[in-house]
Short mmCIF file of C-alpha atoms in Angstrom, two decimals:
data_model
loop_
_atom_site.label_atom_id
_atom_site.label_comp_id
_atom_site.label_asym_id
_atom_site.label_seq_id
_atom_site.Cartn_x
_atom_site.Cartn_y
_atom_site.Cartn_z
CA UNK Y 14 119.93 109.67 64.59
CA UNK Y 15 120.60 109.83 68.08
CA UNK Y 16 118.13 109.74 70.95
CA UNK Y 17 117.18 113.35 72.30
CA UNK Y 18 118.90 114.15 75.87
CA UNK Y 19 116.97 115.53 78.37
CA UNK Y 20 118.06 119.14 79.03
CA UNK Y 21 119.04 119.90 82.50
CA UNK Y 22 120.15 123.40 83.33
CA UNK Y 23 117.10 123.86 85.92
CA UNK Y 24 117.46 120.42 88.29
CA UNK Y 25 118.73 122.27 90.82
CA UNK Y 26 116.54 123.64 93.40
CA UNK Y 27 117.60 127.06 94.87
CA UNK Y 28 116.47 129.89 97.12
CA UNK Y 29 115.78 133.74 96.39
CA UNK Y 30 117.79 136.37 95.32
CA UNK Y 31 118.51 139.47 96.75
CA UNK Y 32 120.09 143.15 94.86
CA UNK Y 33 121.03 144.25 91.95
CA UNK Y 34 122.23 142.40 89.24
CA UNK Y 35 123.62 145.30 87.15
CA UNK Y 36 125.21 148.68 87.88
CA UNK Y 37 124.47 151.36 85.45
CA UNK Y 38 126.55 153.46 84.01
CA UNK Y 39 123.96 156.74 84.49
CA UNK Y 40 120.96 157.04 84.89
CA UNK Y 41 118.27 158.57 82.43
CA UNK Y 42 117.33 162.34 83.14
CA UNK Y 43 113.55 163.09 83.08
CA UNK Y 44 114.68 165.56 79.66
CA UNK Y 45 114.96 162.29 77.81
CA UNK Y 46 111.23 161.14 78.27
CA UNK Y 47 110.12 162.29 74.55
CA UNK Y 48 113.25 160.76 72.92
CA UNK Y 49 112.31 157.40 74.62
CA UNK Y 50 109.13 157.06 74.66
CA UNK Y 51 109.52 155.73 71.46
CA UNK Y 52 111.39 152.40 72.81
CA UNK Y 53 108.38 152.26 75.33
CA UNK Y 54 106.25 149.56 73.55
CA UNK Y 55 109.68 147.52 73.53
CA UNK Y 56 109.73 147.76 76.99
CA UNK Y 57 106.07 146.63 77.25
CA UNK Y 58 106.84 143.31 75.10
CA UNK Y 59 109.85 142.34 77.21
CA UNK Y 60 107.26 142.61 80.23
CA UNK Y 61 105.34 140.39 79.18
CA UNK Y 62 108.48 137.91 78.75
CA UNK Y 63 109.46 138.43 82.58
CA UNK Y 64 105.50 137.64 83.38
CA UNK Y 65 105.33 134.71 81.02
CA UNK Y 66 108.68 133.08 83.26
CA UNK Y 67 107.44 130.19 84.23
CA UNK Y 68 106.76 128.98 80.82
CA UNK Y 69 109.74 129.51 79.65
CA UNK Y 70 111.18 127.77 82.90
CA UNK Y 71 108.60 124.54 81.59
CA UNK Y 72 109.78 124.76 77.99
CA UNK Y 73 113.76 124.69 79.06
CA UNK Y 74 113.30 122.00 81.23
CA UNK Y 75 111.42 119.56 78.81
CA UNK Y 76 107.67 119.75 80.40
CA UNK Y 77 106.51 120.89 77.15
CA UNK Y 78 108.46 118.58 74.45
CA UNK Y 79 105.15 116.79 73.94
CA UNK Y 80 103.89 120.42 72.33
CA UNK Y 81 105.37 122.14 69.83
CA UNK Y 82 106.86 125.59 70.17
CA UNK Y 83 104.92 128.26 68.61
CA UNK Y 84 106.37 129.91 65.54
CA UNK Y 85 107.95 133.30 66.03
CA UNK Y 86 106.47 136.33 65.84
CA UNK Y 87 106.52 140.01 65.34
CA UNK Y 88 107.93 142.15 63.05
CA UNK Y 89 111.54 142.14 64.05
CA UNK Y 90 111.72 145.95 64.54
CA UNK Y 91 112.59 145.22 68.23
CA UNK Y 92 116.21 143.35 67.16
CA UNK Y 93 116.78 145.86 64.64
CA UNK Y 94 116.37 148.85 67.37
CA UNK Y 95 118.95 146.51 69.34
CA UNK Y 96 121.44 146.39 66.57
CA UNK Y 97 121.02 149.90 65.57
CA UNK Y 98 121.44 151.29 68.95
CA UNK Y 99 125.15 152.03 68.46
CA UNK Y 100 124.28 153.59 65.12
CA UNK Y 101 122.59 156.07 66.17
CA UNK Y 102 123.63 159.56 68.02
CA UNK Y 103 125.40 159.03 71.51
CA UNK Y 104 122.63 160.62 73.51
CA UNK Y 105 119.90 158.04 71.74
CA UNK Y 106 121.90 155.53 71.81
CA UNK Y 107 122.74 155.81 75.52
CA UNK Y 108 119.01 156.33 76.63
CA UNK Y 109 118.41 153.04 74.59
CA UNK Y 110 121.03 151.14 75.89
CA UNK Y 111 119.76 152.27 79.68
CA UNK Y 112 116.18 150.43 78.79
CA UNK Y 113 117.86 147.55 77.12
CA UNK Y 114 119.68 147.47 80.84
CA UNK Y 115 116.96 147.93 82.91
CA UNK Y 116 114.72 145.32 80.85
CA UNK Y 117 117.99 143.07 81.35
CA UNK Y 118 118.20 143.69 84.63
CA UNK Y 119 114.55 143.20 85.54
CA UNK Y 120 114.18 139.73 83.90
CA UNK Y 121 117.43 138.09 85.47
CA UNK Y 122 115.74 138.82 88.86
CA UNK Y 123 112.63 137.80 88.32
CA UNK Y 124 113.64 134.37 86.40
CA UNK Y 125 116.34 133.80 88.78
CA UNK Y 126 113.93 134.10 91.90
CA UNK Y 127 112.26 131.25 90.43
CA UNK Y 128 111.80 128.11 92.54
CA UNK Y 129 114.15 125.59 90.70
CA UNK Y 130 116.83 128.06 89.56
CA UNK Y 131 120.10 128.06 91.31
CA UNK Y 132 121.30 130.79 93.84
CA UNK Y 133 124.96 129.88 94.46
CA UNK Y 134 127.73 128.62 92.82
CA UNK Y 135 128.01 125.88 95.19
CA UNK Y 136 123.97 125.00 94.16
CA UNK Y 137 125.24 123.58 90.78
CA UNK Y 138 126.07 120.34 89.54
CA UNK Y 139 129.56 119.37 89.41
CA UNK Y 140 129.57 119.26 85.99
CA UNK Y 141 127.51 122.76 86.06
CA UNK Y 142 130.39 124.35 87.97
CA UNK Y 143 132.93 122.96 86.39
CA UNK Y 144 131.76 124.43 83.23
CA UNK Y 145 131.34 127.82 85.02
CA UNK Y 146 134.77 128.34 86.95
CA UNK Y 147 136.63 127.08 83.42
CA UNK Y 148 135.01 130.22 82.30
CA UNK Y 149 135.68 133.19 84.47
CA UNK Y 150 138.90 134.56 85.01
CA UNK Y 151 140.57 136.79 87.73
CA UNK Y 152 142.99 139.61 87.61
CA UNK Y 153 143.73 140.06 91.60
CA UNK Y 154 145.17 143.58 90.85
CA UNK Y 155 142.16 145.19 89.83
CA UNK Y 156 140.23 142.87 91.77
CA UNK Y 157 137.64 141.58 89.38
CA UNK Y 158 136.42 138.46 87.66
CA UNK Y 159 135.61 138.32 83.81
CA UNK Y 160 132.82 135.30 82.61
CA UNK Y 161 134.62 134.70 79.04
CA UNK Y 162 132.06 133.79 76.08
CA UNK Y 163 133.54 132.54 73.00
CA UNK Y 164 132.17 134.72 70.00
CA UNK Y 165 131.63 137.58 72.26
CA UNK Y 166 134.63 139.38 71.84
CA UNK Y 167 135.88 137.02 74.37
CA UNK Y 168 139.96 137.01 72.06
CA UNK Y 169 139.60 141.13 72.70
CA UNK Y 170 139.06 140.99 76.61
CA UNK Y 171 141.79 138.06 77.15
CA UNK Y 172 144.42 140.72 75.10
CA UNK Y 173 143.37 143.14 77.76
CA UNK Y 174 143.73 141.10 80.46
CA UNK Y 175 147.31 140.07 79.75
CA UNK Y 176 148.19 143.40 79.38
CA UNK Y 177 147.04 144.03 83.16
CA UNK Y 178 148.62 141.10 84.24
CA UNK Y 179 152.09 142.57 82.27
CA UNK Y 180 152.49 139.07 80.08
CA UNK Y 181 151.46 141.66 76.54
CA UNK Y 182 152.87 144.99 75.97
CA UNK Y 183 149.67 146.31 74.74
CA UNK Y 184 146.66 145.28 72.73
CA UNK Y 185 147.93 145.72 69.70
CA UNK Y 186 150.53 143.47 69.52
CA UNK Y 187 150.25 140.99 66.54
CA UNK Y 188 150.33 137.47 67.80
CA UNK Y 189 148.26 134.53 67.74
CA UNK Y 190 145.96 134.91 71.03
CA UNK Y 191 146.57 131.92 72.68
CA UNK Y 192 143.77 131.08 74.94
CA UNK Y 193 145.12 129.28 77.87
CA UNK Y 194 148.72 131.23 79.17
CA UNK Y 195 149.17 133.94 81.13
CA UNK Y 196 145.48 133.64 82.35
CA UNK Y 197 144.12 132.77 85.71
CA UNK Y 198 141.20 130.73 85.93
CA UNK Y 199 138.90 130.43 88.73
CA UNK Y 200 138.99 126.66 88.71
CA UNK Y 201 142.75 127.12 89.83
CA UNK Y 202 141.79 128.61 93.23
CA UNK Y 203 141.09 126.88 96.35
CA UNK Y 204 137.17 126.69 97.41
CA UNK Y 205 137.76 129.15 100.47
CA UNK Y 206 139.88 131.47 97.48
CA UNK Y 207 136.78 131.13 94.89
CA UNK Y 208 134.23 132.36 97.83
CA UNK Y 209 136.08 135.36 98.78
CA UNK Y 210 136.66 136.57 94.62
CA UNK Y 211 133.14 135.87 94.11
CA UNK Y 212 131.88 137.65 96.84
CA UNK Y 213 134.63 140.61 97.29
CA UNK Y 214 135.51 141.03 93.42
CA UNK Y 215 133.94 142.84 90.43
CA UNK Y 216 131.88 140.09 88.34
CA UNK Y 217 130.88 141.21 84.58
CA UNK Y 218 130.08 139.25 81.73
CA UNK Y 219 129.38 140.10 77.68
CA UNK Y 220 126.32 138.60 75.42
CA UNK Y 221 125.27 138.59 72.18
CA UNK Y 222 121.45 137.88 70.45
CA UNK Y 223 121.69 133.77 70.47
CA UNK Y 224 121.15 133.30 66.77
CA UNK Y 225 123.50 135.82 65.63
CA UNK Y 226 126.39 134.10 67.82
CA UNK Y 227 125.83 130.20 67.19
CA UNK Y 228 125.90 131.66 63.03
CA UNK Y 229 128.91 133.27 64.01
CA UNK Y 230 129.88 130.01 65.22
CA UNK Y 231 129.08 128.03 62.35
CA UNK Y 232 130.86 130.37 59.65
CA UNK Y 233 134.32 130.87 62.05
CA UNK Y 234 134.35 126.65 62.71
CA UNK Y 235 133.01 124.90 60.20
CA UNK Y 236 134.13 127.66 57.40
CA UNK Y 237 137.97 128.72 58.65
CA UNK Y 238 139.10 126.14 61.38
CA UNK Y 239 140.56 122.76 59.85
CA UNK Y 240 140.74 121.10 63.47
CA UNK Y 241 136.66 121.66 63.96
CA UNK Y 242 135.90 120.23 60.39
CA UNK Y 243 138.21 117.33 61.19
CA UNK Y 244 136.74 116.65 64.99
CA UNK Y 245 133.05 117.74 64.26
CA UNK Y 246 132.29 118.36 60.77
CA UNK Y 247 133.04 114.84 59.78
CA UNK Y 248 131.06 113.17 62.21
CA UNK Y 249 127.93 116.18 61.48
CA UNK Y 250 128.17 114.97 58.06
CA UNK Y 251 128.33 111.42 58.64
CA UNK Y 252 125.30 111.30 60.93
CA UNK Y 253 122.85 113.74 58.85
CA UNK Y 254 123.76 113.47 55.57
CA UNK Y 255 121.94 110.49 53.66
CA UNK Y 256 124.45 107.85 52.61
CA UNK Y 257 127.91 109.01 53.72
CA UNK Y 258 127.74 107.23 57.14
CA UNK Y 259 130.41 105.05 55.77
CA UNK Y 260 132.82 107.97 53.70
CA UNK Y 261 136.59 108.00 54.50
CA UNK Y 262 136.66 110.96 52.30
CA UNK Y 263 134.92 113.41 54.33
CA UNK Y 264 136.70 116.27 55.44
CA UNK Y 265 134.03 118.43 56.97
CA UNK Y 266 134.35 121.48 55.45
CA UNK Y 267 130.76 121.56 54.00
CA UNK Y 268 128.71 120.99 56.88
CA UNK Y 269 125.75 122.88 56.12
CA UNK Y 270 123.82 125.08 58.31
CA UNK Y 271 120.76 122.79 58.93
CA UNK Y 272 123.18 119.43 59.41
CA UNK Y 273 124.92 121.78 62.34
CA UNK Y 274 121.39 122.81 63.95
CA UNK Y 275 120.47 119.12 63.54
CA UNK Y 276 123.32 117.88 65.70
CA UNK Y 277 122.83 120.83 68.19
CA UNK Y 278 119.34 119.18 68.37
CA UNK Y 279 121.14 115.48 69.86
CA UNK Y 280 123.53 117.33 71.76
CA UNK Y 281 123.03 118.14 76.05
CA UNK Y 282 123.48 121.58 76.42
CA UNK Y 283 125.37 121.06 79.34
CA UNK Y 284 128.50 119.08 77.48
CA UNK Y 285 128.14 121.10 73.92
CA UNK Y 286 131.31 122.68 72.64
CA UNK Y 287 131.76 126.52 74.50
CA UNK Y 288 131.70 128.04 71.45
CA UNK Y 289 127.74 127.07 70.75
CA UNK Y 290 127.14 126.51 74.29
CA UNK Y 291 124.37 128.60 75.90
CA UNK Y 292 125.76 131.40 77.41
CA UNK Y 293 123.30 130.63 80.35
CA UNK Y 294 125.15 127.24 80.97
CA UNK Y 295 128.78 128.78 80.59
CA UNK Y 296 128.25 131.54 82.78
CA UNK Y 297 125.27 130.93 85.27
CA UNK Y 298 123.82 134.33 86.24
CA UNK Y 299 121.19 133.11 88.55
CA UNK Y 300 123.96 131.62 90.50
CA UNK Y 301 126.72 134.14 90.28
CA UNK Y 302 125.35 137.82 91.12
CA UNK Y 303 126.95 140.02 87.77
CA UNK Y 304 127.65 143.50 88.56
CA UNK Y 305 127.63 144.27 85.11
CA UNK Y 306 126.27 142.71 81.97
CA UNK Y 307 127.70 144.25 78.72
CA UNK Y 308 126.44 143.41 75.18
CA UNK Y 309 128.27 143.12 71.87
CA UNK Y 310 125.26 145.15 70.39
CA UNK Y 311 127.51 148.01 72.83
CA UNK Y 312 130.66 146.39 72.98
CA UNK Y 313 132.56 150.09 72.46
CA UNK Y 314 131.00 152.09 75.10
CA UNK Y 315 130.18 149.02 77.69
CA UNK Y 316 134.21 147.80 77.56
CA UNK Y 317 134.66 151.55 78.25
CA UNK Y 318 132.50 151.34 81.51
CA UNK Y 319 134.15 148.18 82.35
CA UNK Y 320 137.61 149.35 81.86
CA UNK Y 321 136.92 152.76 84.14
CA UNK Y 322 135.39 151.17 86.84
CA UNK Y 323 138.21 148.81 87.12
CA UNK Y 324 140.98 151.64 87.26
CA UNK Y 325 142.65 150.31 84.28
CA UNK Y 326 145.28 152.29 83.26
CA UNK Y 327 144.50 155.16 80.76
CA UNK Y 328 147.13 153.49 77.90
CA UNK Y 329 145.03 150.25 78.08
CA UNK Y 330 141.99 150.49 75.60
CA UNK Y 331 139.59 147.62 74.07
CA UNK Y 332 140.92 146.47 70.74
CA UNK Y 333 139.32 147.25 67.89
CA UNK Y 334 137.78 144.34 65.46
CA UNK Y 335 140.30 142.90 63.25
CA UNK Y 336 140.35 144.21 59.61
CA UNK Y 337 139.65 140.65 58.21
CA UNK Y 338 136.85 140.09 60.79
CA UNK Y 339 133.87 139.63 58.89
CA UNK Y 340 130.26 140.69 60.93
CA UNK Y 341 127.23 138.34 60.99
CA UNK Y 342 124.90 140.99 59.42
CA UNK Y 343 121.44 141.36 59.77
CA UNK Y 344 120.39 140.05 56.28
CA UNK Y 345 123.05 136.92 56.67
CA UNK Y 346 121.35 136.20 59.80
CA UNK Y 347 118.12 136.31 58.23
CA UNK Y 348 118.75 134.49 55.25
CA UNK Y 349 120.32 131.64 57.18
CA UNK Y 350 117.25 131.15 59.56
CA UNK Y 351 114.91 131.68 56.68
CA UNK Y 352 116.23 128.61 54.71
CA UNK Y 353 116.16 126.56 57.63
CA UNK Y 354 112.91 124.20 57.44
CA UNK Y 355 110.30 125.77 60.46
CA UNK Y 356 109.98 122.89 62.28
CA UNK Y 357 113.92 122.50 62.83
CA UNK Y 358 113.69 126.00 63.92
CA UNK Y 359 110.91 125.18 66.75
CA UNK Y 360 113.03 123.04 68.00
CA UNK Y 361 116.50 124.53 68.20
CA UNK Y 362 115.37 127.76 70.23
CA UNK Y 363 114.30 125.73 73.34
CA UNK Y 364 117.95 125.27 73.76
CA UNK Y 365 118.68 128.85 74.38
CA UNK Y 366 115.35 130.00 75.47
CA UNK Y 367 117.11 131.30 78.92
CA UNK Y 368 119.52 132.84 76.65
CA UNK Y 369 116.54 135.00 74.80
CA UNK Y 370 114.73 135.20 77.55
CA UNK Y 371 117.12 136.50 80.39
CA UNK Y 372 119.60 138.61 78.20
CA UNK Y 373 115.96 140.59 76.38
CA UNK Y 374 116.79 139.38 73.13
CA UNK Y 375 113.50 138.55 71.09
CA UNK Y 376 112.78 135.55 69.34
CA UNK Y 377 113.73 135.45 65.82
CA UNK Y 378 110.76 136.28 63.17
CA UNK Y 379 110.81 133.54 60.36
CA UNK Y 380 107.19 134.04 59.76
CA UNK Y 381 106.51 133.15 55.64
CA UNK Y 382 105.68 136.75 55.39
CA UNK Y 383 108.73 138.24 56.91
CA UNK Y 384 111.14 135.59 55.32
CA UNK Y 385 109.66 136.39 51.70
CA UNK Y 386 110.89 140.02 52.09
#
């Protein structure tokens, strides 16, 4: 196996922050009190995550690798209020979806003011912001920059995109989305060009709960996309998998779920693949200041927001999911970190620990109790 890397999103010093780092959309009327108070201990836990920074900070950056990382706990009612937000009636759902915000909103500043965190674009690494301008793109009409994240609906906002631009009819045309045309990256522009967009243009970005996305991940590669088997399934399977270092056979297309987490394990977060890349290293929110942070847990009613506040035209409207898209459920999620041996686990969530921590997503619960159900 190969030698651990040492992690490095946090070697850059930086200074404070200053401001907002999300708009809302409304804010919460003092009639909604008894209908949230419900979400209130929620709000209580993910406190205690903002106070408990610093650790996390020492855990990302490798001070702890000598200790192991505590098991998971709770009772995983907290990601099951997040998924079921949408579910639930508009009013709820909205009230929710305002303390999801504000918890969001509150942790990015505090983490972000931390000493070694970095507070401008031009703070990172070159390999840092390379990663980052690769991954936002600008529409100069309606003056604002997107931070794409692959298996966050990142296909959907590109479609929209090219129809602002003109180079797509309209959403619903049925092509192949092809990633790279009619799109204009940030790392295109000029440094004096990149300044002005970042500091004059609308900046939003999309997440998704860590787990749920790298399984995403896994099944859309490793299950669907010949190339990915060919370039990384072989060589997952030929590193992990007890005698078959030597196998011309291989094809990759049975990499299993714990020979994928065990080469995320060897790999630098910092040169992974984008699509199980932390979302913290693709898109830097300490050192870009987001106006708006959407979720996939709200992808309907934040692309609305998004769209609005633009002044997109009223014909343009997020896609909706593809009939043959198939969901990473709860219970898939759950079943596919249960199997997974503990240990491998305590490892793995390190890696996206900013991810968790800044974006209010709780850890995973894979307690023996909670998997047996």
């Amino acid at each position: 196996m190969l030698p651990r890397r040492q992690d490095s999103t946090m070697k850059r010093a930086a200074g404070g922050r200053s401001g907002s780092v999300i708009n809302f959309r409304t804010t919460v009327n003092s009639g909604s009190g008894r209908r949230s108070s419900a979400v209130l201990p929620s709000v209580l836990t993910f406190l205690v995550i903002v106070a408990s920074g610093g650790l996390l900070l020492m855990i990302e950056k490798g001070m702890l690798n000598s200790m192991e990382t505590p098991p998971p706990r709770g009772d995983g009612k907290r990601l099951d209020f997040i998924r079921q937000a949408g579910k639930r009636s508009p009013a709820a759902a909205d009230v929710e979806s305002q303390f999801v915000k504000e918890i969001r909103n509150r942790t990015i500043r505090t983490i972000c003011s931390q000493k070694n965190m970095p507070h401008s674009v031009w703070s990172l690494s070159p390999l840092q912001r390379k990663t980052l301008l690769q991954h936002i793109l600008v529409n100069d009409k309606h003056r604002f920059l997107y931070c794409y994240v692959p298996k966050v609906a990142c296909s959907n906002w590109k479609r929209v995109l090219k129809v602002l631009s003109g180079a797509l009819e309209n959403v619903d045309v049925n092509i192949k989305m092809d990633h790279r045309s009619d799109l204009l990256f940030l790392s295109s522009l000029k440094p004096d060009e990149i300044r002005y967009r970042l500091k004059h243009y609308f900046k939003f970005m999309f997440v998704r709960e860590p787990m749920e996305r790298l399984l995403s991940a896994y099944r859309n590669k490793f299950g669907e996309i010949e190339s990915y088997q060919k370039k990384y399934g072989v060589e997952i399977i030929k590193r992990y998998r007890k005698g078959r270092a030597k196998d011309t056979s291989l094809t990759g297309d049975d990499v299993t779920f714990g020979e994928f987490v065990r080469y995320l394990l060897d790999e630098d977060v910092e040169r992974m693949n984008e699509h199980w890349m932390p979302v913290y290293n693709l898109c830097q929110p300490c050192a870009v200041s987001y106006d708006f942070i959407g979720s996939y847990e709200h992808l309907e009613s934040d692309a609305e927001f998004v769209l609005q506040h633009i002044g997109a035209p009223p014909y343009v409207h997020f896609p909706e999911r593809q009939t043959w898209y198939k969901p990473v459920t709860a219970e898939t999620l759950h079943y596919y970190l249960c199997s997974l041996p503990q240990k491998l686990l305590r490892e793995l969530l390190p890696k996206y620990i900013l991810d968790f921590s800044l974006f209010a997503y709780p850890l995973p619960n894979t307690t023996t109790e909670y998997c047996r159900h």
